[in-house]
């Protein structure tokens, strides 16, 4: 017997696609703000996917043994070859003033660059200890850049846990690139910039769609090679591919570039809304847009359908982690009929998330920040069917009888775009399917 | 500043967490920024613990700095007490909190919490994980056993006749390499010897159990890196001698039993039979002949590295070509041990140095930590893990001790197995063109080999040794295709040589021919080469 479950949004009615309407000024929605123990990684963690993305960049954390241990542990399975990240561990000699921190850093950087002649861009990444002792990494980066130019560009950003949570590290990294970008003036042709690290395969899919739509000048930030940095200026329009890029977006806007109001490209609807925002900015006729996206969108919907039957009506609870929580909840709710009970996020950027927030039902509790013990209490009380949480909480919750999905996988797996919509749904369905299979 | 790619040990507060997590009824309040909560996953993911570690982090942020981080610590400690009602609380700082100097110990004291509080001073910029674990355990032992100490100089009372001797087992922690299984193995062994186990600590102990440590007659220190300091204090305070032998391998297990027999006066002779472990017979069985003189490189914490070198050399007949440790605190012991094998000891916590050494020595087997597993994988050398740091696959579902007679059986299996697999790997290389094999087939024991996937190729460091197995296989393939320089008869003769040494024979013969300036390899050349290389 097939159960027919209607999707929450009429999918036939694309003209009502959120990207085309100005976000309706909804009544201010209640947000639970908490300030207790956070159970979220710091921004250093972003290095794990960023170093894979920019293939000739190296990330040097200036920090403590804890920082080195964090990256190593979060990377999970250690990477087979020598990775393109490392830690310059501050020791007691540096702190006691026996060694000059700046001279030490220069020595470490020189040794590193000798070892890795393939490196074209080096990020000095600040940590809690480097910030507390006020080691000025921007000056160090300038000094070292002068010394190693033109072979290597040296930049800096902070991934410290006192300043950044988890994915904010990527924001800080990309923000550090903006001043480096070549500027275009008002005479430059119109160009599109996609901002936020995406898997190469996803980038290529989007590139093809943009080309079919007739948008030729498309660049991605971060690029795959340090030399391929895009240019920006008043004729640049940008689309955020990730919801956590607050500072990057602000700095881009300061160059005169315009942010296109769009949902995030998760699921079929999300991807269509996201592409539509660009299509509209390029005045692409609606019919042509439909024609271009129709086959992929249809494939995505077909891929989602079996998961919708499986997931519809399930109650989901998000612990704060990647800041992807709100767009994911939107996807699960509007495309798979999942019921979000609580959607926690480390930081809620209402502007960037306007379209997604509007689509979440009133019954969903949005929480910002964290008090992990109280949130666990709420979770136990709510008894959701699926809990999305970090690695530290997953197994203990499973042992309590909950079904969980680790949120970090959502960052390491290609999930954006039409062709990945089914994979994204599958990530949520798999833990539930597993439960039904096991008889032990 | 030290440039570090991978670390063997975490910061010292991770050591404290290993002790707290191993115990019951203890809660640790750690003054630390949010990112430091990553440590939970070590226990919940790598060790698959069902409970979160008993740790509350203050997760202070930049906006708290200079203002109320001390208040934040105090309110966090209170809230943690209220929620968890522990029997004892540990308080301390991580690296960042150490710099802001809030003094968690002092703050906690001022709070007058209704439970004993043990302040931890773990200098994060000087010390590391094992030191942190040892210091934490020592402080806990002092705090809870201390009040029961007899006046200084008191002699231990003689055990009443007919009562069993009693001992403590000290050192096992959470996240320790096979600690769970070693404890079970050693406890069983002690039971068979007629010795009662008073307390196992830290693993599974409560603070109230630590208070009873003095009731034992002696201590069995399984992991000196963790429990050495506490055992020394117990010896001084309660006149409890420590059993020093670490029962890894058949010889050491026998020595361990003899040492216990001497301390406790039990008759252990029936446990010293040759059949207690299968290792001696398996090692003597003729198919093990090929193990003779296999060149092995050993690296790990001091205790496991020293023990492994001894077993490798004396119980498996390997040749130890390298021995080292990342535990600088125990460097002296490793230096002593290295003398036995006439090798240069490698005392370092620099992963790159270890990698360079393995590269230079080209051993046939690596016994190391998960870091060496990766080094070995990259170099295509068989490897077995013998020491922390370890990964999720080193917490097997089955009982798999390193210690005792069963532990010796496990060592035989886990060290010999990768060598057998090494053979398989050669076969795979040799029959690469066979329809059953294809280019993506990797040696099965290496798991999905990332090194051969294009995605990882961008990762490959500019190292000539990136994938020796593949290169070797390709060489063999080319050789098969073009047997130039071989006479037909020599080629036929070569085909008669067993397939698993054929590749080697061919390479050696060709090398010999080149050296001797021989243009065409005849049957004669083949046997001349054989004679030449078997000298
Ligand atoms: S929270 Fe701070 S100290 Fe901890 S790992 Fe992150 S940057 Fe390093
Ligand atoms: S070539 Fe064959 S015989 Fe020689 S070491 Fe390798 S597996 Fe053993």
Tab-separated table of C-alpha atoms in Angstrom, chain A:
chain	number	residue	atom	x	y	z
A	1	UNK	CA	0.000	0.000	0.000
A	2	UNK	CA	1.327	3.397	-0.919
A	3	UNK	CA	0.690	6.190	1.478
A	4	UNK	CA	0.308	9.549	-0.150
A	5	UNK	CA	1.757	12.333	1.852
A	6	UNK	CA	1.439	15.812	0.480
A	7	UNK	CA	4.587	17.946	0.506
A	8	UNK	CA	4.190	21.035	2.582
A	9	UNK	CA	4.784	23.487	-0.197
A	10	UNK	CA	2.971	23.176	-3.440
A	11	UNK	CA	5.806	22.151	-5.677
A	12	UNK	CA	3.943	22.884	-8.873
A	13	UNK	CA	3.735	26.518	-8.019
A	14	UNK	CA	7.212	27.683	-8.755
A	15	UNK	CA	6.198	31.274	-9.284
A	16	UNK	CA	5.662	31.407	-5.580
A	17	UNK	CA	9.233	30.286	-5.141
A	18	UNK	CA	10.595	32.168	-2.154
A	19	UNK	CA	13.453	33.755	-4.061
A	20	UNK	CA	11.048	35.686	-6.228
A	21	UNK	CA	8.954	37.115	-3.446
A	22	UNK	CA	10.405	39.567	-1.014
A	23	UNK	CA	10.481	37.796	2.311
A	24	UNK	CA	7.179	38.442	3.996
A	25	UNK	CA	7.694	40.483	7.156
A	26	UNK	CA	6.620	37.779	9.591
A	27	UNK	CA	6.050	38.535	13.223
A	28	UNK	CA	9.302	38.274	15.177
A	29	UNK	CA	9.645	34.612	15.997
A	30	UNK	CA	10.634	33.448	19.478
A	31	UNK	CA	14.218	32.292	19.778
A	32	UNK	CA	15.491	30.566	22.882
A	33	UNK	CA	18.903	32.032	23.682
A	34	UNK	CA	21.172	30.018	25.949
A	35	UNK	CA	24.538	30.688	27.491
A	36	UNK	CA	25.815	27.574	29.156
A	37	UNK	CA	28.270	24.868	28.215
A	38	UNK	CA	28.671	24.626	24.486
A	39	UNK	CA	29.488	21.274	22.982
A	40	UNK	CA	30.748	22.555	19.632
A	41	UNK	CA	34.170	22.464	17.994
A	42	UNK	CA	36.125	25.679	17.501
A	43	UNK	CA	36.846	27.285	14.148
A	44	UNK	CA	40.139	25.415	13.716
A	45	UNK	CA	38.094	22.432	12.590
A	46	UNK	CA	37.341	24.076	9.251
A	47	UNK	CA	40.924	23.401	8.249
A	48	UNK	CA	39.981	19.768	7.735
A	49	UNK	CA	37.860	20.522	4.667
A	50	UNK	CA	39.477	23.806	3.626
A	51	UNK	CA	42.904	22.246	3.092
A	52	UNK	CA	41.343	19.705	0.763
A	53	UNK	CA	39.558	22.435	-1.139
A	54	UNK	CA	42.400	24.876	-1.822
A	55	UNK	CA	44.900	22.390	-3.091
A	56	UNK	CA	48.043	24.485	-2.851
A	57	UNK	CA	47.330	26.134	0.477
A	58	UNK	CA	48.811	25.181	3.830
A	59	UNK	CA	47.240	25.933	7.208
A	60	UNK	CA	49.604	26.550	10.095
A	61	UNK	CA	47.851	26.805	13.437
A	62	UNK	CA	49.752	28.844	15.975
A	63	UNK	CA	48.529	27.327	19.191
A	64	UNK	CA	48.891	24.715	21.868
A	65	UNK	CA	49.100	20.949	21.972
A	66	UNK	CA	45.339	21.013	22.524
A	67	UNK	CA	44.830	22.699	19.155
A	68	UNK	CA	47.006	20.112	17.415
A	69	UNK	CA	45.144	17.318	19.176
A	70	UNK	CA	41.752	18.789	18.266
A	71	UNK	CA	42.448	18.844	14.541
A	72	UNK	CA	43.977	15.401	14.624
A	73	UNK	CA	41.006	13.977	16.528
A	74	UNK	CA	38.359	15.774	14.511
A	75	UNK	CA	39.985	14.615	11.295
A	76	UNK	CA	39.008	11.193	12.574
A	77	UNK	CA	40.807	8.757	10.422
A	78	UNK	CA	44.171	10.255	9.835
A	79	UNK	CA	44.925	11.322	6.371
A	80	UNK	CA	47.157	8.900	4.592
A	81	UNK	CA	49.860	11.212	3.359
A	82	UNK	CA	51.435	14.243	4.933
A	83	UNK	CA	48.573	16.682	5.347
A	84	UNK	CA	48.644	20.327	4.386
A	85	UNK	CA	48.121	21.512	7.905
A	86	UNK	CA	50.231	21.575	11.021
A	87	UNK	CA	50.510	23.275	14.379
A	88	UNK	CA	53.292	25.472	15.659
A	89	UNK	CA	53.011	24.511	19.310
A	90	UNK	CA	53.752	27.345	21.699
A	91	UNK	CA	55.862	26.107	24.605
A	92	UNK	CA	57.011	27.386	27.942
A	93	UNK	CA	60.093	29.021	26.450
A	94	UNK	CA	57.911	31.162	24.240
A	95	UNK	CA	55.698	32.102	27.172
A	96	UNK	CA	58.526	32.843	29.563
A	97	UNK	CA	59.988	35.200	27.014
A	98	UNK	CA	63.088	33.045	26.653
A	99	UNK	CA	62.354	32.751	23.004
A	100	UNK	CA	60.972	35.540	20.863
A	101	UNK	CA	57.637	34.236	19.583
A	102	UNK	CA	57.959	36.128	16.326
A	103	UNK	CA	61.444	34.859	15.634
A	104	UNK	CA	60.279	31.350	16.473
A	105	UNK	CA	57.334	31.648	14.128
A	106	UNK	CA	59.608	32.869	11.323
A	107	UNK	CA	61.861	29.896	11.882
A	108	UNK	CA	58.956	27.431	11.796
A	109	UNK	CA	57.482	29.006	8.663
A	110	UNK	CA	60.816	28.954	6.876
A	111	UNK	CA	61.330	25.295	7.723
A	112	UNK	CA	57.841	24.496	6.572
A	113	UNK	CA	58.189	26.291	3.261
A	114	UNK	CA	61.489	24.561	2.615
A	115	UNK	CA	59.802	21.224	3.180
A	116	UNK	CA	56.837	22.004	0.999
A	117	UNK	CA	57.911	23.824	-2.153
A	118	UNK	CA	54.469	23.070	-3.623
A	119	UNK	CA	52.736	25.515	-1.276
A	120	UNK	CA	51.520	28.774	-2.819
A	121	UNK	CA	49.440	30.164	0.003
A	122	UNK	CA	49.982	29.904	3.723
A	123	UNK	CA	47.389	30.707	6.358
A	124	UNK	CA	48.609	31.487	9.843
A	125	UNK	CA	45.653	30.434	11.940
A	126	UNK	CA	45.214	32.043	15.341
A	127	UNK	CA	44.028	30.058	18.367
A	128	UNK	CA	42.906	30.840	21.905
A	129	UNK	CA	46.452	30.782	23.288
A	130	UNK	CA	47.869	32.964	20.513
A	131	UNK	CA	45.072	35.460	21.103
A	132	UNK	CA	45.359	35.498	24.848
A	133	UNK	CA	49.095	36.180	24.676
A	134	UNK	CA	48.313	38.746	21.980
A	135	UNK	CA	50.607	37.334	19.372
A	136	UNK	CA	49.898	39.578	16.391
A	137	UNK	CA	49.530	37.168	13.490
A	138	UNK	CA	48.456	39.831	11.007
A	139	UNK	CA	51.778	41.592	11.470
A	140	UNK	CA	53.596	38.302	11.321
A	141	UNK	CA	51.780	37.491	8.080
A	142	UNK	CA	52.764	40.841	6.589
A	143	UNK	CA	56.370	40.433	7.624
A	144	UNK	CA	56.593	36.880	6.325
A	145	UNK	CA	54.765	37.765	3.121
A	146	UNK	CA	57.381	40.377	2.344
A	147	UNK	CA	60.064	37.813	2.907
A	148	UNK	CA	58.548	35.011	0.870
A	149	UNK	CA	56.898	36.971	-1.902
A	150	UNK	CA	56.261	36.175	-4.716
A	151	UNK	CA	56.527	32.453	-4.071
A	152	UNK	CA	53.972	32.284	-1.283
A	153	UNK	CA	51.186	34.521	-0.122
A	154	UNK	CA	50.838	34.533	3.630
A	155	UNK	CA	47.514	35.422	5.236
A	156	UNK	CA	46.062	35.040	8.668
A	157	UNK	CA	42.735	34.482	10.379
A	158	UNK	CA	41.494	33.296	13.737
A	159	UNK	CA	39.973	29.888	14.350
A	160	UNK	CA	40.093	30.252	18.101
A	161	UNK	CA	37.414	28.800	20.314
A	162	UNK	CA	36.979	32.049	22.202
A	163	UNK	CA	36.050	33.814	18.962
A	164	UNK	CA	34.661	31.203	16.617
A	165	UNK	CA	32.562	28.063	16.588
A	166	UNK	CA	33.154	25.216	14.167
A	167	UNK	CA	32.097	26.522	10.728
A	168	UNK	CA	32.897	30.125	11.585
A	169	UNK	CA	36.465	29.086	10.885
A	170	UNK	CA	35.611	28.870	7.214
A	171	UNK	CA	33.971	32.268	7.415
A	172	UNK	CA	37.111	33.745	8.973
A	173	UNK	CA	39.323	32.063	6.389
A	174	UNK	CA	37.289	33.289	3.423
A	175	UNK	CA	36.998	36.746	4.963
A	176	UNK	CA	40.797	36.908	5.088
A	177	UNK	CA	40.850	36.356	1.333
A	178	UNK	CA	38.568	39.272	0.438
A	179	UNK	CA	41.161	42.061	0.784
A	180	UNK	CA	43.398	39.964	-1.479
A	181	UNK	CA	40.906	39.805	-4.336
A	182	UNK	CA	41.467	41.883	-7.428
A	183	UNK	CA	38.942	44.721	-7.647
A	184	UNK	CA	36.865	45.385	-10.729
A	185	UNK	CA	35.218	48.705	-11.460
A	186	UNK	CA	31.794	49.751	-12.698
A	187	UNK	CA	32.858	49.103	-16.291
A	188	UNK	CA	33.476	45.418	-15.630
A	189	UNK	CA	30.994	42.915	-17.020
A	190	UNK	CA	28.424	41.409	-14.684
A	191	UNK	CA	29.770	38.390	-12.835
A	192	UNK	CA	28.505	35.803	-10.399
A	193	UNK	CA	30.469	34.640	-7.388
A	194	UNK	CA	29.499	31.523	-5.440
A	195	UNK	CA	30.774	31.796	-1.890
A	196	UNK	CA	31.432	28.876	0.447
A	197	UNK	CA	33.396	25.653	0.085
A	198	UNK	CA	31.574	23.078	-1.999
A	199	UNK	CA	32.749	19.677	-3.149
A	200	UNK	CA	34.364	19.870	-6.581
A	201	UNK	CA	31.704	17.627	-8.069
A	202	UNK	CA	28.965	19.965	-6.843
A	203	UNK	CA	30.780	23.017	-8.180
A	204	UNK	CA	31.035	21.421	-11.600
A	205	UNK	CA	27.325	20.621	-11.644
A	206	UNK	CA	26.434	24.205	-10.764
A	207	UNK	CA	28.872	25.530	-13.355
A	208	UNK	CA	27.097	23.525	-16.048
A	209	UNK	CA	23.667	24.744	-14.965
A	210	UNK	CA	24.782	28.383	-14.875
A	211	UNK	CA	26.277	28.002	-18.346
A	212	UNK	CA	23.049	26.480	-19.663
A	213	UNK	CA	21.134	29.352	-18.145
A	214	UNK	CA	23.397	31.787	-19.933
A	215	UNK	CA	25.414	33.018	-16.970
A	216	UNK	CA	28.982	32.692	-18.192
A	217	UNK	CA	31.072	34.618	-15.772
A	218	UNK	CA	30.921	32.404	-12.674
A	219	UNK	CA	33.632	32.063	-10.062
A	220	UNK	CA	33.884	30.185	-6.788
A	221	UNK	CA	35.345	31.228	-3.466
A	222	UNK	CA	37.434	29.499	-2.217
A	223	UNK	CA	39.009	28.522	-5.535
A	224	UNK	CA	40.804	25.232	-6.009
A	225	UNK	CA	44.134	26.949	-6.600
A	226	UNK	CA	45.541	29.982	-4.851
A	227	UNK	CA	46.327	31.554	-8.220
A	228	UNK	CA	42.685	31.381	-9.306
A	229	UNK	CA	41.330	33.978	-6.900
A	230	UNK	CA	38.239	35.635	-8.358
A	231	UNK	CA	37.884	39.400	-8.845
A	232	UNK	CA	35.094	41.395	-7.170
A	233	UNK	CA	33.476	44.759	-7.575
A	234	UNK	CA	30.174	46.572	-7.943
A	235	UNK	CA	29.169	44.391	-10.873
A	236	UNK	CA	29.630	41.201	-8.897
A	237	UNK	CA	26.580	39.477	-7.517
A	238	UNK	CA	27.209	36.729	-5.022
A	239	UNK	CA	25.315	33.715	-3.846
A	240	UNK	CA	26.094	32.182	-0.477
A	241	UNK	CA	26.424	28.436	-0.762
A	242	UNK	CA	26.789	28.049	2.989
A	243	UNK	CA	24.806	29.681	5.779
A	244	UNK	CA	27.711	30.542	8.053
A	245	UNK	CA	29.527	33.222	6.071
A	246	UNK	CA	28.538	36.363	7.936
A	247	UNK	CA	31.856	38.225	7.880
A	248	UNK	CA	32.744	37.134	4.376
A	249	UNK	CA	29.405	38.445	3.098
A	250	UNK	CA	29.858	41.731	4.935
A	251	UNK	CA	33.322	42.283	3.466
A	252	UNK	CA	32.124	41.366	0.002
A	253	UNK	CA	29.298	43.860	0.281
A	254	UNK	CA	31.829	46.471	1.276
A	255	UNK	CA	33.513	45.994	-2.107
A	256	UNK	CA	30.215	46.954	-3.742
A	257	UNK	CA	29.212	43.384	-4.574
A	258	UNK	CA	25.563	42.450	-4.058
A	259	UNK	CA	24.317	39.499	-2.132
A	260	UNK	CA	21.470	37.745	-3.874
A	261	UNK	CA	18.668	36.947	-1.499
A	262	UNK	CA	18.261	33.182	-1.741
A	263	UNK	CA	17.602	30.056	0.227
A	264	UNK	CA	20.477	27.563	0.503
A	265	UNK	CA	20.923	24.945	-2.195
A	266	UNK	CA	19.783	21.939	-0.188
A	267	UNK	CA	17.185	19.619	-1.663
A	268	UNK	CA	15.232	20.203	-4.862
A	269	UNK	CA	13.350	23.282	-3.674
A	270	UNK	CA	16.335	24.843	-2.025
A	271	UNK	CA	18.465	24.363	-5.112
A	272	UNK	CA	15.788	25.737	-7.412
A	273	UNK	CA	15.305	28.789	-5.197
A	274	UNK	CA	19.028	29.344	-5.053
A	275	UNK	CA	19.507	29.094	-8.822
A	276	UNK	CA	16.422	31.223	-9.414
A	277	UNK	CA	17.938	34.056	-7.432
A	278	UNK	CA	20.824	34.157	-9.886
A	279	UNK	CA	18.560	33.680	-12.911
A	280	UNK	CA	16.434	36.625	-11.832
A	281	UNK	CA	19.444	38.842	-11.322
A	282	UNK	CA	20.470	37.987	-14.884
A	283	UNK	CA	16.917	38.542	-16.180
A	284	UNK	CA	16.695	35.039	-17.512
A	285	UNK	CA	13.189	34.382	-18.851
A	286	UNK	CA	11.183	32.121	-16.558
A	287	UNK	CA	10.506	29.678	-19.337
A	288	UNK	CA	14.168	29.227	-20.170
A	289	UNK	CA	14.940	28.788	-16.482
A	290	UNK	CA	12.289	26.065	-16.188
A	291	UNK	CA	13.602	24.354	-19.268
A	292	UNK	CA	17.171	24.268	-18.003
A	293	UNK	CA	16.509	23.061	-14.508
A	294	UNK	CA	13.535	20.784	-15.179
A	295	UNK	CA	15.387	17.526	-15.862
A	296	UNK	CA	17.684	17.786	-12.819
A	297	UNK	CA	14.924	19.026	-10.589
A	298	UNK	CA	12.710	16.153	-11.649
A	299	UNK	CA	15.504	13.695	-10.926
A	300	UNK	CA	15.988	15.233	-7.495
A	301	UNK	CA	12.297	14.996	-6.648
A	302	UNK	CA	12.177	11.411	-7.800
A	303	UNK	CA	15.233	10.641	-5.673
A	304	UNK	CA	13.595	12.255	-2.657
A	305	UNK	CA	10.267	10.509	-2.955
A	306	UNK	CA	11.190	7.134	-1.422
A	307	UNK	CA	12.855	8.934	1.483
A	308	UNK	CA	9.811	11.120	1.968
A	309	UNK	CA	7.655	8.060	2.403
A	310	UNK	CA	10.088	6.775	4.947
A	311	UNK	CA	10.752	9.999	6.843
A	312	UNK	CA	7.387	11.768	6.743
A	313	UNK	CA	6.002	12.500	10.158
A	314	UNK	CA	9.257	11.672	11.945
A	315	UNK	CA	10.223	14.120	14.654
A	316	UNK	CA	13.741	15.534	14.507
A	317	UNK	CA	15.856	17.406	17.058
A	318	UNK	CA	18.970	19.386	16.133
A	319	UNK	CA	21.769	20.098	18.566
A	320	UNK	CA	23.764	23.182	17.533
A	321	UNK	CA	26.838	22.396	15.503
A	322	UNK	CA	27.494	23.548	11.941
A	323	UNK	CA	24.994	26.409	11.490
A	324	UNK	CA	23.515	24.282	8.713
A	325	UNK	CA	20.724	23.350	11.093
A	326	UNK	CA	18.109	25.874	9.969
A	327	UNK	CA	18.406	25.228	6.216
A	328	UNK	CA	18.509	21.487	6.866
A	329	UNK	CA	15.374	21.696	8.985
A	330	UNK	CA	13.727	23.677	6.190
A	331	UNK	CA	14.682	20.962	3.701
A	332	UNK	CA	13.474	18.160	5.925
A	333	UNK	CA	10.221	19.913	6.707
A	334	UNK	CA	9.198	21.244	3.343
A	335	UNK	CA	10.548	18.511	1.103
A	336	UNK	CA	10.363	15.390	3.249
A	337	UNK	CA	7.527	16.243	5.648
A	338	UNK	CA	9.716	15.730	8.684
A	339	UNK	CA	8.640	17.513	11.846
A	340	UNK	CA	11.411	19.607	13.436
A	341	UNK	CA	10.942	19.720	17.194
A	342	UNK	CA	13.913	21.858	18.123
A	343	UNK	CA	16.458	23.418	15.806
A	344	UNK	CA	19.534	24.483	17.722
A	345	UNK	CA	22.229	26.541	16.082
A	346	UNK	CA	25.392	28.006	17.564
A	347	UNK	CA	24.622	31.324	15.952
A	348	UNK	CA	21.505	32.558	14.193
A	349	UNK	CA	22.008	35.010	11.344
A	350	UNK	CA	18.426	36.055	10.779
A	351	UNK	CA	19.061	37.951	7.559
A	352	UNK	CA	20.867	35.185	5.760
A	353	UNK	CA	18.369	32.646	7.002
A	354	UNK	CA	15.237	34.749	6.481
A	355	UNK	CA	13.790	32.552	3.768
A	356	UNK	CA	14.443	29.348	5.607
A	357	UNK	CA	13.113	30.593	8.938
A	358	UNK	CA	9.896	31.733	7.318
A	359	UNK	CA	9.178	28.248	6.131
A	360	UNK	CA	9.610	26.507	9.463
A	361	UNK	CA	6.385	25.785	11.335
A	362	UNK	CA	5.444	27.775	14.430
A	363	UNK	CA	5.726	24.647	16.529
A	364	UNK	CA	9.472	24.360	15.936
A	365	UNK	CA	11.582	25.750	18.744
A	366	UNK	CA	14.595	27.661	17.447
A	367	UNK	CA	17.435	27.875	19.945
A	368	UNK	CA	20.668	29.805	19.677
A	369	UNK	CA	23.808	29.189	21.723
A	370	UNK	CA	23.748	26.229	24.067
A	371	UNK	CA	23.495	24.864	27.555
A	372	UNK	CA	24.194	21.262	26.697
A	373	UNK	CA	22.811	19.691	29.860
A	374	UNK	CA	19.520	21.575	29.633
A	375	UNK	CA	19.254	20.832	25.971
A	376	UNK	CA	19.765	17.139	26.678
A	377	UNK	CA	16.938	17.373	29.191
A	378	UNK	CA	14.681	18.923	26.543
A	379	UNK	CA	15.710	16.256	24.066
A	380	UNK	CA	14.884	13.428	26.468
A	381	UNK	CA	11.572	15.089	27.223
A	382	UNK	CA	10.717	15.501	23.527
A	383	UNK	CA	11.671	11.905	22.604
A	384	UNK	CA	12.382	12.707	18.939
A	385	UNK	CA	12.693	9.968	16.324
A	386	UNK	CA	16.043	11.318	15.138
A	387	UNK	CA	18.657	13.487	16.853
A	388	UNK	CA	21.260	15.400	14.837
A	389	UNK	CA	24.284	16.083	17.024
A	390	UNK	CA	28.069	16.241	17.298
A	391	UNK	CA	30.402	13.302	17.773
A	392	UNK	CA	30.678	13.711	21.524
A	393	UNK	CA	26.941	13.208	22.057
A	394	UNK	CA	25.986	10.645	19.429
A	395	UNK	CA	26.965	7.359	21.066
A	396	UNK	CA	25.745	8.310	24.558
A	397	UNK	CA	22.375	9.250	23.055
A	398	UNK	CA	22.264	6.012	21.069
A	399	UNK	CA	22.952	4.150	24.302
A	400	UNK	CA	19.955	5.923	25.810
A	401	UNK	CA	17.834	4.585	22.969
A	402	UNK	CA	17.825	7.567	20.606
A	403	UNK	CA	18.586	7.328	16.906
A	404	UNK	CA	21.235	9.837	15.909
A	405	UNK	CA	22.916	11.347	12.902
A	406	UNK	CA	26.363	12.941	13.331
A	407	UNK	CA	26.268	16.433	12.016
A	408	UNK	CA	29.913	16.550	10.925
A	409	UNK	CA	29.135	14.173	8.059
A	410	UNK	CA	26.862	16.823	6.587
A	411	UNK	CA	29.949	18.978	6.053
A	412	UNK	CA	32.225	16.286	4.689
A	413	UNK	CA	29.725	14.818	2.246
A	414	UNK	CA	28.636	16.556	-0.947
A	415	UNK	CA	25.018	17.411	-0.120
A	416	UNK	CA	24.195	20.568	-2.096
A	417	UNK	CA	22.478	20.660	-5.467
A	418	UNK	CA	19.961	18.520	-7.319
A	419	UNK	CA	22.075	15.446	-7.856
A	420	UNK	CA	22.901	15.216	-4.150
A	421	UNK	CA	19.355	15.787	-2.841
A	422	UNK	CA	18.718	12.075	-2.559
A	423	UNK	CA	22.076	11.509	-0.833
A	424	UNK	CA	21.227	14.200	1.685
A	425	UNK	CA	17.882	12.600	2.468
A	426	UNK	CA	19.569	9.239	2.720
A	427	UNK	CA	21.926	10.536	5.398
A	428	UNK	CA	18.897	11.134	7.606
A	429	UNK	CA	17.095	7.956	6.631
A	430	UNK	CA	20.029	5.591	7.122
A	431	UNK	CA	20.152	5.656	10.947
A	432	UNK	CA	16.418	4.970	11.078
A	433	UNK	CA	16.648	2.147	8.560
A	434	UNK	CA	19.518	0.683	10.505
A	435	UNK	CA	17.442	0.580	13.652
A	436	UNK	CA	14.722	-1.382	11.903
A	437	UNK	CA	17.231	-3.908	10.541
A	438	UNK	CA	19.003	-4.757	13.751
A	439	UNK	CA	17.586	-7.541	15.840
A	440	UNK	CA	20.246	-7.528	18.508
